[in-house]
mmCIF file of C-alpha atoms in Angstrom:
data_model
loop_
_atom_site.group_PDB
_atom_site.id
_atom_site.type_symbol
_atom_site.label_atom_id
_atom_site.label_comp_id
_atom_site.label_asym_id
_atom_site.label_seq_id
_atom_site.Cartn_x
_atom_site.Cartn_y
_atom_site.Cartn_z
ATOM 1 C CA MET A 1144 -0.028 0.000 -0.015
ATOM 2 C CA LYS A 1145 1.140 3.595 0.395
ATOM 3 C CA ARG A 1146 3.789 4.900 2.644
ATOM 4 C CA ASP A 1147 1.247 6.059 5.237
ATOM 5 C CA GLY A 1148 -0.324 2.605 5.574
ATOM 6 C CA ALA A 1149 0.904 2.070 9.142
ATOM 7 C CA ALA A 1150 -1.206 -0.116 11.327
ATOM 8 C CA PRO A 1151 -3.799 1.821 13.350
ATOM 9 C CA ARG A 1152 -2.986 2.183 17.021
ATOM 10 C CA ARG A 1153 -5.515 0.190 19.007
ATOM 11 C CA ASP A 1154 -5.913 1.271 22.584
ATOM 12 C CA GLY A 1155 -8.951 -0.777 23.712
ATOM 13 C CA ALA A 1156 -8.943 -3.782 26.025
ATOM 14 C CA GLY A 1157 -7.077 -6.692 24.632
ATOM 15 C CA ALA A 1158 -5.919 -4.683 21.578
ATOM 16 C CA PRO A 1159 -2.336 -4.177 20.505
ATOM 17 C CA ARG A 1160 -0.764 -1.406 22.454
ATOM 18 C CA HIS A 1161 1.863 -0.386 19.926
ATOM 19 C CA GLU A 1162 1.233 -0.187 16.269
ATOM 20 C CA GLY A 1163 2.935 -2.749 14.140
ATOM 21 C CA GLY A 1164 4.180 -0.353 11.499
ATOM 22 C CA TYR A 1165 2.641 -2.255 8.684
ATOM 23 C CA GLN A 1166 2.884 -1.464 4.998
ATOM 24 C CA GLY A 1167 2.219 -3.124 1.823
ATOM 25 C CA ARG A 1168 2.603 -3.485 -1.899
ATOM 26 C CA ASP A 1169 1.340 -1.033 -4.338
ATOM 27 C CA SER A 1170 -2.448 -0.749 -4.706
ATOM 28 C CA ALA A 1171 -3.474 -3.420 -2.182
ATOM 29 C CA PRO A 1172 -4.485 -2.741 1.380
ATOM 30 C CA ARG A 1173 -1.310 -3.381 3.251
ATOM 31 C CA ARG A 1174 -0.396 -2.907 6.868
ATOM 32 C CA ASP A 1175 3.015 -4.015 6.946
ATOM 33 C CA ASP A 1176 6.028 -2.359 5.234
ATOM 34 C CA ARG A 1177 4.917 1.065 4.998
ATOM 35 C CA SER A 1178 4.729 -1.408 2.229
ATOM 36 C CA SER A 1179 5.589 -4.922 3.150
ATOM 37 C CA GLY A 1180 8.910 -4.893 1.852
ATOM 38 C CA GLY A 1181 8.173 -5.326 -1.786
ATOM 39 C CA ARG A 1182 7.431 -2.662 -4.317
ATOM 40 C CA GLY A 1183 4.840 -4.625 -6.280
ATOM 41 C CA PHE A 1184 3.186 -7.952 -5.922
ATOM 42 C CA PRO A 1185 5.585 -10.880 -6.305
ATOM 43 C CA GLN A 1186 4.499 -13.845 -8.340
ATOM 44 C CA ARG A 1187 2.972 -16.369 -5.939
ATOM 45 C CA ALA A 1188 2.911 -20.116 -6.298
ATOM 46 C CA GLY A 1189 0.157 -22.139 -4.708
ATOM 47 C CA THR A 1190 -3.384 -23.499 -5.251
ATOM 48 C CA GLY A 1191 -4.684 -20.020 -6.118
ATOM 49 C CA ARG A 1192 -2.596 -20.083 -9.301
ATOM 50 C CA ASP A 1193 -3.155 -23.761 -10.207
ATOM 51 C CA ARG A 1194 -6.857 -23.855 -10.940
ATOM 52 C CA PRO A 1195 -9.582 -21.480 -12.026
ATOM 53 C CA ASP A 1196 -11.829 -20.084 -9.366
ATOM 54 C CA ARG A 1197 -14.917 -20.157 -11.570
ATOM 55 C CA GLN A 1198 -17.288 -21.786 -9.075
ATOM 56 C CA ASN A 1199 -17.425 -18.388 -7.337
ATOM 57 C CA ASP A 1200 -18.308 -16.427 -10.485
ATOM 58 C CA ASP A 1201 -22.067 -16.930 -10.302
ATOM 59 C CA ARG A 1202 -22.625 -16.105 -6.620
ATOM 60 C CA PRO A 1203 -25.097 -13.352 -5.856
ATOM 61 C CA ARG A 1204 -23.587 -9.879 -5.737
ATOM 62 C CA HIS A 1205 -26.381 -8.153 -3.790
ATOM 63 C CA ASP A 1206 -24.131 -7.323 -0.881
ATOM 64 C CA ASP A 1207 -21.353 -5.913 -2.923
ATOM 65 C CA PRO A 1208 -20.612 -2.220 -2.260
ATOM 66 C CA ALA A 1209 -20.894 0.163 -5.200
ATOM 67 C CA ILE A 1210 -17.752 1.026 -7.141
ATOM 68 C CA PRO A 1211 -17.459 4.499 -8.735
ATOM 69 C CA GLU A 1212 -17.386 4.301 -12.489
ATOM 70 C CA ASP A 1213 -13.987 5.958 -12.687
ATOM 71 C CA ILE A 1214 -12.362 3.013 -10.774
ATOM 72 C CA THR A 1215 -10.967 0.564 -13.322
ATOM 73 C CA PRO A 1216 -8.931 -2.623 -13.120
ATOM 74 C CA ALA A 1217 -5.905 -0.552 -14.100
ATOM 75 C CA ASP A 1218 -6.080 1.084 -10.687
ATOM 76 C CA LEU A 1219 -4.791 -2.133 -9.147
ATOM 77 C CA HIS A 1220 -1.065 -2.651 -9.611
ATOM 78 C CA SER A 1221 -0.246 -4.826 -12.609
ATOM 79 C CA SER A 1222 1.588 -7.423 -10.513
ATOM 80 C CA ALA A 1223 -1.508 -7.756 -8.382
ATOM 81 C CA ARG A 1224 -3.692 -8.160 -11.467
ATOM 82 C CA ASN A 1225 -1.416 -11.018 -12.511
ATOM 83 C CA GLU A 1226 -2.637 -12.994 -9.552
ATOM 84 C CA LEU A 1227 -6.193 -12.779 -10.969
ATOM 85 C CA LYS A 1228 -5.451 -14.461 -14.331
ATOM 86 C CA THR A 1229 -7.003 -17.779 -13.293
ATOM 87 C CA LEU A 1230 -10.375 -16.041 -13.140
ATOM 88 C CA SER A 1231 -12.604 -15.149 -16.128
ATOM 89 C CA LYS A 1232 -11.873 -11.733 -17.518
ATOM 90 C CA GLU A 1233 -15.155 -10.239 -16.266
ATOM 91 C CA ASN A 1234 -14.669 -11.660 -12.861
ATOM 92 C CA ALA A 1235 -11.006 -10.637 -12.657
ATOM 93 C CA ASP A 1236 -11.937 -7.072 -13.592
ATOM 94 C CA GLU A 1237 -14.538 -6.832 -10.837
ATOM 95 C CA VAL A 1238 -12.185 -8.384 -8.304
ATOM 96 C CA ALA A 1239 -9.478 -5.885 -9.335
ATOM 97 C CA ARG A 1240 -11.850 -2.949 -8.924
ATOM 98 C CA HIS A 1241 -12.918 -4.102 -5.505
ATOM 99 C CA LEU A 1242 -9.289 -4.521 -4.364
ATOM 100 C CA ALA A 1243 -8.445 -1.132 -5.768
ATOM 101 C CA MET A 1244 -11.279 0.385 -3.723
ATOM 102 C CA ALA A 1245 -10.070 -1.460 -0.611
ATOM 103 C CA ALA A 1246 -6.657 0.049 -1.022
ATOM 104 C CA LYS A 1247 -8.097 3.515 -1.636
ATOM 105 C CA LEU A 1248 -10.322 3.425 1.449
ATOM 106 C CA ILE A 1249 -8.192 1.473 3.968
ATOM 107 C CA ASP A 1250 -7.132 4.534 5.966
ATOM 108 C CA GLU A 1251 -10.135 6.818 5.588
ATOM 109 C CA ASP A 1252 -12.925 4.269 5.832
ATOM 110 C CA PRO A 1253 -11.688 0.830 6.987
ATOM 111 C CA ALA A 1254 -15.184 -0.593 7.333
ATOM 112 C CA LEU A 1255 -16.023 0.126 3.714
ATOM 113 C CA ALA A 1256 -12.606 -1.058 2.583
ATOM 114 C CA HIS A 1257 -13.441 -4.317 4.382
ATOM 115 C CA GLN A 1258 -16.787 -4.616 2.522
ATOM 116 C CA HIS A 1259 -14.907 -4.298 -0.787
ATOM 117 C CA ALA A 1260 -12.422 -6.985 0.313
ATOM 118 C CA LEU A 1261 -15.349 -9.244 1.286
ATOM 119 C CA ALA A 1262 -16.813 -8.680 -2.152
ATOM 120 C CA ALA A 1263 -13.559 -9.712 -3.747
ATOM 121 C CA SER A 1264 -13.424 -12.764 -1.499
ATOM 122 C CA ARG A 1265 -16.884 -13.876 -2.606
ATOM 123 C CA ARG A 1266 -15.659 -13.777 -6.189
ATOM 124 C CA ALA A 1267 -12.117 -15.185 -5.753
ATOM 125 C CA GLY A 1268 -11.640 -16.799 -2.436
ATOM 126 C CA ARG A 1269 -8.608 -18.917 -3.525
ATOM 127 C CA ILE A 1270 -6.452 -16.071 -4.645
ATOM 128 C CA ALA A 1271 -3.651 -15.045 -2.251
ATOM 129 C CA ILE A 1272 -3.906 -11.280 -2.689
ATOM 130 C CA VAL A 1273 -7.684 -11.452 -2.043
ATOM 131 C CA ARG A 1274 -7.217 -13.307 1.248
ATOM 132 C CA GLU A 1275 -4.411 -10.940 2.245
ATOM 133 C CA SER A 1276 -6.549 -7.920 1.530
ATOM 134 C CA LEU A 1277 -9.411 -9.393 3.536
ATOM 135 C CA GLY A 1278 -7.078 -10.034 6.547
ATOM 136 C CA ILE A 1279 -5.651 -6.595 6.400
ATOM 137 C CA THR A 1280 -9.042 -4.808 6.236
ATOM 138 C CA ALA A 1281 -10.349 -7.083 9.027
ATOM 139 C CA TYR A 1282 -7.388 -5.978 11.131
ATOM 140 C CA ALA A 1283 -8.079 -2.337 10.342
ATOM 141 C CA THR A 1284 -11.660 -2.721 11.596
ATOM 142 C CA GLY A 1285 -10.526 -4.481 14.796
ATOM 143 C CA ASP A 1286 -11.781 -7.962 13.877
ATOM 144 C CA PHE A 1287 -8.488 -9.583 14.944
ATOM 145 C CA ALA A 1288 -9.819 -13.157 14.878
ATOM 146 C CA LEU A 1289 -10.905 -12.827 11.285
ATOM 147 C CA ALA A 1290 -7.634 -11.060 10.387
ATOM 148 C CA LEU A 1291 -5.610 -13.922 11.838
ATOM 149 C CA ARG A 1292 -7.636 -16.570 10.032
ATOM 150 C CA GLU A 1293 -7.340 -14.767 6.703
ATOM 151 C CA LEU A 1294 -3.641 -13.971 7.031
ATOM 152 C CA ARG A 1295 -2.894 -17.589 7.941
ATOM 153 C CA THR A 1296 -4.784 -18.616 4.776
ATOM 154 C CA TYR A 1297 -2.805 -16.061 2.808
ATOM 155 C CA ARG A 1298 0.423 -17.417 4.141
ATOM 156 C CA ARG A 1299 -0.565 -21.036 3.296
ATOM 157 C CA ILE A 1300 -1.552 -20.133 -0.287
ATOM 158 C CA SER A 1301 1.436 -17.778 -0.955
ATOM 159 C CA GLY A 1302 4.135 -19.447 1.152
ATOM 160 C CA LYS A 1303 5.130 -15.938 2.338
ATOM 161 C CA ASP A 1304 5.663 -14.474 5.805
ATOM 162 C CA ASP A 1305 5.430 -10.887 4.821
ATOM 163 C CA GLN A 1306 2.323 -10.317 6.975
ATOM 164 C CA ILE A 1307 3.861 -11.937 10.079
ATOM 165 C CA ALA A 1308 3.792 -8.717 12.098
ATOM 166 C CA LEU A 1309 0.020 -8.359 11.529
ATOM 167 C CA MET A 1310 -0.438 -11.923 12.602
ATOM 168 C CA VAL A 1311 1.472 -11.298 15.824
ATOM 169 C CA ASP A 1312 -0.593 -8.165 16.470
ATOM 170 C CA SER A 1313 -3.789 -10.051 15.744
ATOM 171 C CA GLU A 1314 -2.899 -12.608 18.338
ATOM 172 C CA ARG A 1315 -2.359 -9.781 20.811
ATOM 173 C CA GLY A 1316 -5.684 -8.245 19.773
ATOM 174 C CA ILE A 1317 -7.560 -11.378 20.790
ATOM 175 C CA GLY A 1318 -5.761 -11.536 24.082
ATOM 176 C CA ARG A 1319 -3.041 -14.132 23.423
ATOM 177 C CA PRO A 1320 0.308 -12.462 23.857
ATOM 178 C CA ASP A 1321 2.044 -15.774 24.461
ATOM 179 C CA ARG A 1322 0.768 -17.099 21.191
ATOM 180 C CA ALA A 1323 1.850 -13.858 19.525
ATOM 181 C CA LEU A 1324 5.393 -14.455 20.682
ATOM 182 C CA GLU A 1325 5.285 -18.028 19.425
ATOM 183 C CA THR A 1326 4.043 -16.908 16.103
ATOM 184 C CA GLY A 1327 6.781 -14.255 15.758
ATOM 185 C CA ARG A 1328 9.539 -16.637 16.858
ATOM 186 C CA ALA A 1329 8.518 -19.192 14.211
ATOM 187 C CA ALA A 1330 9.404 -16.861 11.386
ATOM 188 C CA ASP A 1331 12.918 -16.866 9.965
ATOM 189 C CA ARG A 1332 13.801 -13.188 10.378
ATOM 190 C CA SER A 1333 16.867 -13.524 8.105
ATOM 191 C CA LYS A 1334 14.531 -14.122 5.204
ATOM 192 C CA LEU A 1335 12.232 -11.216 5.922
ATOM 193 C CA ALA A 1336 12.448 -7.883 4.076
ATOM 194 C CA THR A 1337 13.780 -5.120 6.341
ATOM 195 C CA PRO A 1338 10.484 -3.282 6.779
ATOM 196 C CA VAL A 1339 8.754 -6.558 7.680
ATOM 197 C CA ARG A 1340 11.496 -7.459 10.121
ATOM 198 C CA VAL A 1341 11.213 -4.018 11.809
ATOM 199 C CA ALA A 1342 7.402 -4.290 12.012
ATOM 200 C CA LEU A 1343 7.796 -7.715 13.629
ATOM 201 C CA ALA A 1344 10.169 -6.331 16.245
ATOM 202 C CA ILE A 1345 7.586 -3.584 17.159
ATOM 203 C CA ALA A 1346 4.800 -6.190 17.360
ATOM 204 C CA MET A 1347 6.920 -8.590 19.444
ATOM 205 C CA SER A 1348 7.826 -5.718 21.728
ATOM 206 C CA GLY A 1349 4.135 -5.028 22.212
ATOM 207 C CA ALA A 1350 3.478 -8.647 23.107
ATOM 208 C CA ARG A 1351 6.198 -8.401 25.761
ATOM 209 C CA LEU A 1352 4.490 -5.322 27.139
ATOM 210 C CA ASP A 1353 1.201 -7.183 27.266
ATOM 211 C CA LEU A 1354 2.913 -9.683 29.528
ATOM 212 C CA GLY A 1355 4.403 -6.974 31.706
ATOM 213 C CA ASP A 1356 7.979 -7.737 30.529
ATOM 214 C CA THR A 1357 9.077 -4.145 29.873
ATOM 215 C CA GLU A 1358 12.830 -4.855 29.805
ATOM 216 C CA LEU A 1359 12.323 -7.628 27.303
ATOM 217 C CA ALA A 1360 10.071 -5.377 25.312
ATOM 218 C CA LEU A 1361 12.919 -2.896 25.066
ATOM 219 C CA GLY A 1362 15.290 -5.664 23.936
ATOM 220 C CA GLU A 1363 12.988 -6.646 21.088
ATOM 221 C CA LEU A 1364 13.458 -3.183 19.643
ATOM 222 C CA GLN A 1365 17.188 -3.048 19.864
ATOM 223 C CA ILE A 1366 17.891 -4.191 16.415
ATOM 224 C CA PRO A 1367 20.444 -2.843 13.851
ATOM 225 C CA GLU A 1368 17.846 -0.582 12.293
ATOM 226 C CA LEU A 1369 17.552 1.330 15.563
ATOM 227 C CA ASP A 1370 20.089 3.948 14.397
ATOM 228 C CA PRO A 1371 19.310 7.562 15.475
ATOM 229 C CA ASP A 1372 21.518 9.012 12.773
ATOM 230 C CA ARG A 1373 19.710 7.432 9.797
ATOM 231 C CA ALA A 1374 16.061 7.408 8.811
ATOM 232 C CA PHE A 1375 14.331 5.004 6.491
ATOM 233 C CA GLU A 1376 10.650 4.390 5.871
ATOM 234 C CA TRP A 1377 10.416 2.162 8.859
ATOM 235 C CA SER A 1378 12.387 4.440 11.288
ATOM 236 C CA PRO A 1379 9.624 6.684 12.743
ATOM 237 C CA ALA A 1380 7.538 3.829 13.980
ATOM 238 C CA LEU A 1381 10.637 2.054 15.399
ATOM 239 C CA PHE A 1382 11.905 5.199 17.106
ATOM 240 C CA ALA A 1383 8.501 5.982 18.560
ATOM 241 C CA ALA A 1384 8.026 2.453 19.932
ATOM 242 C CA HIS A 1385 11.469 2.601 21.527
ATOM 243 C CA ALA A 1386 10.626 6.012 23.069
ATOM 244 C CA ALA A 1387 7.375 4.557 24.512
ATOM 245 C CA VAL A 1388 9.012 1.646 26.130
ATOM 246 C CA LEU A 1389 11.790 3.860 27.589
ATOM 247 C CA GLU A 1390 9.079 6.075 29.031
ATOM 248 C CA ASP A 1391 7.398 2.983 30.614
ATOM 249 C CA LEU A 1392 10.756 2.208 32.199
ATOM 250 C CA GLY A 1393 10.996 5.728 33.615
ATOM 251 C CA ARG A 1394 13.986 6.640 31.437
ATOM 252 C CA ASP A 1395 12.412 9.988 30.468
ATOM 253 C CA ASP A 1396 15.473 11.729 29.070
ATOM 254 C CA GLU A 1397 16.186 8.770 26.687
ATOM 255 C CA ALA A 1398 12.501 8.578 25.815
ATOM 256 C CA ALA A 1399 12.436 12.284 24.909
ATOM 257 C CA PHE A 1400 15.520 11.867 22.691
ATOM 258 C CA TRP A 1401 13.931 8.966 20.675
ATOM 259 C CA ALA A 1402 10.583 10.665 20.453
ATOM 260 C CA GLU A 1403 12.306 13.659 18.938
ATOM 261 C CA ARG A 1404 14.229 11.412 16.579
ATOM 262 C CA ALA A 1405 10.912 9.861 15.511
ATOM 263 C CA ASP A 1406 9.448 13.245 14.718
ATOM 264 C CA VAL A 1407 12.543 14.451 12.870
ATOM 265 C CA ALA A 1408 12.643 11.164 10.782
ATOM 266 C CA ALA A 1409 8.933 11.507 9.957
ATOM 267 C CA ASP A 1410 9.348 15.138 8.856
ATOM 268 C CA ALA A 1411 12.380 14.251 6.707
ATOM 269 C CA LEU A 1412 10.632 11.324 5.071
ATOM 270 C CA GLY A 1413 7.708 13.571 4.209
ATOM 271 C CA MET A 1414 9.860 15.868 2.075
ATOM 272 C CA GLY A 1415 9.042 13.905 -1.092
ATOM 273 C CA GLY A 1416 12.060 11.674 -1.337
ATOM 274 C CA ASP A 1417 11.891 8.040 -2.539
ATOM 275 C CA ASP A 1418 10.847 5.564 0.167
ATOM 276 C CA GLU A 1419 14.107 3.740 -0.217
ATOM 277 C CA ASP A 1420 16.310 6.759 0.184
ATOM 278 C CA GLU A 1421 18.543 6.822 3.250
ATOM 279 C CA ILE A 1422 18.520 10.061 5.149
ATOM 280 C CA PHE A 1423 21.085 11.168 7.642
ATOM 281 C CA VAL A 1424 19.766 12.761 10.845
ATOM 282 C CA GLU A 1425 22.124 14.832 12.899
ATOM 283 C CA ASP A 1426 21.409 17.522 15.469
ATOM 284 C CA GLY A 1427 17.969 18.054 14.015
ATOM 285 C CA LEU A 1428 19.357 18.725 10.527
ATOM 286 C CA ILE A 1429 18.417 16.418 7.677
ATOM 287 C CA GLU A 1430 20.769 15.649 4.900
ATOM 288 C CA ASP A 1431 20.140 13.391 1.906
ATOM 289 C CA GLU A 1432 22.872 10.749 1.493
ATOM 290 C CA GLU A 1433 23.752 12.211 -1.901
ATOM 291 C CA SER A 1434 24.007 15.866 -0.745
#
């Protein structure tokens, strides 16, 4: 999704305390890399690509939300549309339009985004990107049990762990921090894209906080990407989470330092540079690596 697709902070009972910093691929609702690591949808292997999903084509559409006429299949990223090739053209086009609407609405109207993801699922339930989108929109609406179920299905179909942080946060959201930690530990972090790995560290830290293990929560965040002098797309969320845990520990001066770094990094990254640019942060001044 877009750079601003960070997971919503959930402050209610049993909900994740710290946002997971989620992002995603272009033009699909994504709560995990301020994109999930990738810049487009990778080709996916699995049952969703092995057989047509035509048995879903004739299901009633009376619950489908309306799609503005100016939304076309081309509004969904081409690599995402590639995942829909097992469908009939008419069905693939409608699924693509619903997914494009889900991506467009995920931040401003998560409930309506979820309705579009549900409509896509009724038409193409075996496609990885559809199940992923349904899981992400469920998470955004606070339905953590559904989010977990759908993201597990997405992982089974796609063979990918790029939504592992959302799965961890969903376990937290249904009140199972121990299971959240188990889920996170099962992932091979060396194989995760950096934004996904950072998001996972934030989610794991939140699970430690749920259990009252504040020192361990701090340790989860002390990863190589926690560098106050450099800012990447994932840095503001990481710095802010680190500041929050330090504050919980009563280390107020350090917490203030990292909170300020989070603000500086966020401001720097909002200056219109490419998401992958590295930015140096020093004494409140921002310098592009190439300047």
